[in-house]
DNA sequence: CCTTGATATCAAGTTCACTTTAGGTTGAAT
DNA sequence: ATTCAACCTAAAGTGAACTTGATATCAAGG
């Protein structure tokens, strides 16, 4: 416990749940900022905790650090998100979550129909949809939305 | 087009959508097998296409290669999955997909309530749930199921 | 035979999000 | 003054899933 409102690294790690190495990493990546003491040790404003919470939340929603940085950079003057910012950004997140949910639901439903067909048919299966040249026109791909697709079949120039 | 039913690398890459490097990688990892021609070039049985389709499907459901290998190894005699195998395994996948869907739905709903609270409260927010020492008992974590949790807050020994 | 394009191997590189290691410094308490 | 936990930096390591690069061989048409 220190007397005024600057936090030490130890306090930040304890209260944020992040490892010191992660906190330092985020600083190098410009996601958070730190002041330095005379001896060169980091001191953090209390707001860094909120920022770290934001980072964790965004990461849990599936954003990459680059994306998170972009969101944080959108905050004018590098301030901590206000309620309005939060609402705006959460709209963004919600859309993303909805997409993921729908993608998974489609995948699940397709899985059900695949059980019936003894599937993995190279021609028709929407889950495997191997991008067989013979099936290039297949509608199967529609079942696997981009958000879930791991690899792009047929990247022939 | 070759005359009998062994496939060349080129045919496999064209028909599976996988890059040759990926196919070779899967072979080193024991996910697929290949015979060799006199000159040392790979030849594949046609069933490798089905296996690759299976691999892609499983990967799209979110399984790691290790998990996929485990599933494939479960097939007695290293054969291509039959309808029964497929049904058994898809049950596995379905559970996984259901989990992911529910996790995302909870996250989405929590996001909605967070908009109302101007959130990211260190104490209560289920989305950020930073593992603040003061909030160690928080129920917030319940909102973020393991499948979605990126990092384990407070791993203090 | 020669050329060309497809394949082969093996090691090393890539990306992401950090962690680990090694070795040195700080700062608060005794 | 001494001690020792907490802190610092820079560089290298991790793991997943491949890709890239360098270099060499194969296969088939002309």
XYZ file of C-alpha atoms in Angstrom, chain B residues 44-110:
67
model
C -1.333 -41.255 -52.312
C -4.275 -43.545 -52.170
C -7.483 -41.874 -53.024
C -8.671 -42.232 -49.457
C -6.189 -39.581 -48.453
C -8.591 -37.013 -49.884
C -11.271 -38.131 -47.526
C -8.841 -38.061 -44.678
C -7.761 -34.563 -45.573
C -11.380 -33.516 -45.762
C -11.847 -34.958 -42.320
C -8.841 -33.055 -41.071
C -10.127 -29.822 -42.462
C -13.564 -30.382 -41.023
C -12.195 -31.166 -37.593
C -9.896 -28.169 -37.741
C -12.862 -26.017 -38.646
C -14.655 -27.283 -35.587
C -11.687 -26.088 -33.597
C -9.747 -29.246 -32.879
C -5.991 -29.072 -32.716
C -3.934 -31.354 -34.901
C -3.110 -33.434 -31.873
C -6.765 -33.929 -31.162
C -7.457 -34.732 -34.774
C -4.689 -37.265 -34.759
C -6.173 -38.808 -31.658
C -9.546 -39.123 -33.376
C -7.991 -40.615 -36.474
C -5.960 -43.026 -34.402
C -9.172 -44.234 -32.833
C -10.221 -45.638 -36.152
C -9.317 -49.332 -35.925
C -6.845 -50.388 -38.545
C -6.209 -46.859 -39.643
C -9.088 -47.013 -42.058
C -11.148 -44.273 -43.526
C -14.066 -43.312 -41.295
C -17.286 -45.194 -41.904
C -20.689 -43.751 -41.304
C -20.704 -45.165 -37.783
C -17.310 -43.702 -36.945
C -18.428 -40.430 -38.310
C -21.566 -40.393 -36.187
C -19.556 -41.175 -33.067
C -17.029 -38.470 -33.739
C -19.543 -35.881 -34.752
C -21.193 -36.370 -31.387
C -17.888 -35.290 -29.921
C -17.765 -32.271 -32.187
C -21.322 -31.339 -31.533
C -20.683 -31.142 -27.810
C -17.773 -28.918 -28.489
C -19.734 -26.654 -30.731
C -22.580 -26.427 -28.228
C -20.124 -25.407 -25.565
C -18.664 -22.716 -27.749
C -22.079 -21.416 -28.656
C -23.259 -21.237 -25.082
C -20.065 -19.582 -24.017
C -20.478 -16.922 -26.645
C -24.112 -16.390 -25.780
C -23.287 -15.860 -22.147
C -20.580 -13.477 -23.141
C -22.946 -11.573 -25.376
C -25.603 -11.317 -22.710
C -23.064 -10.174 -20.215
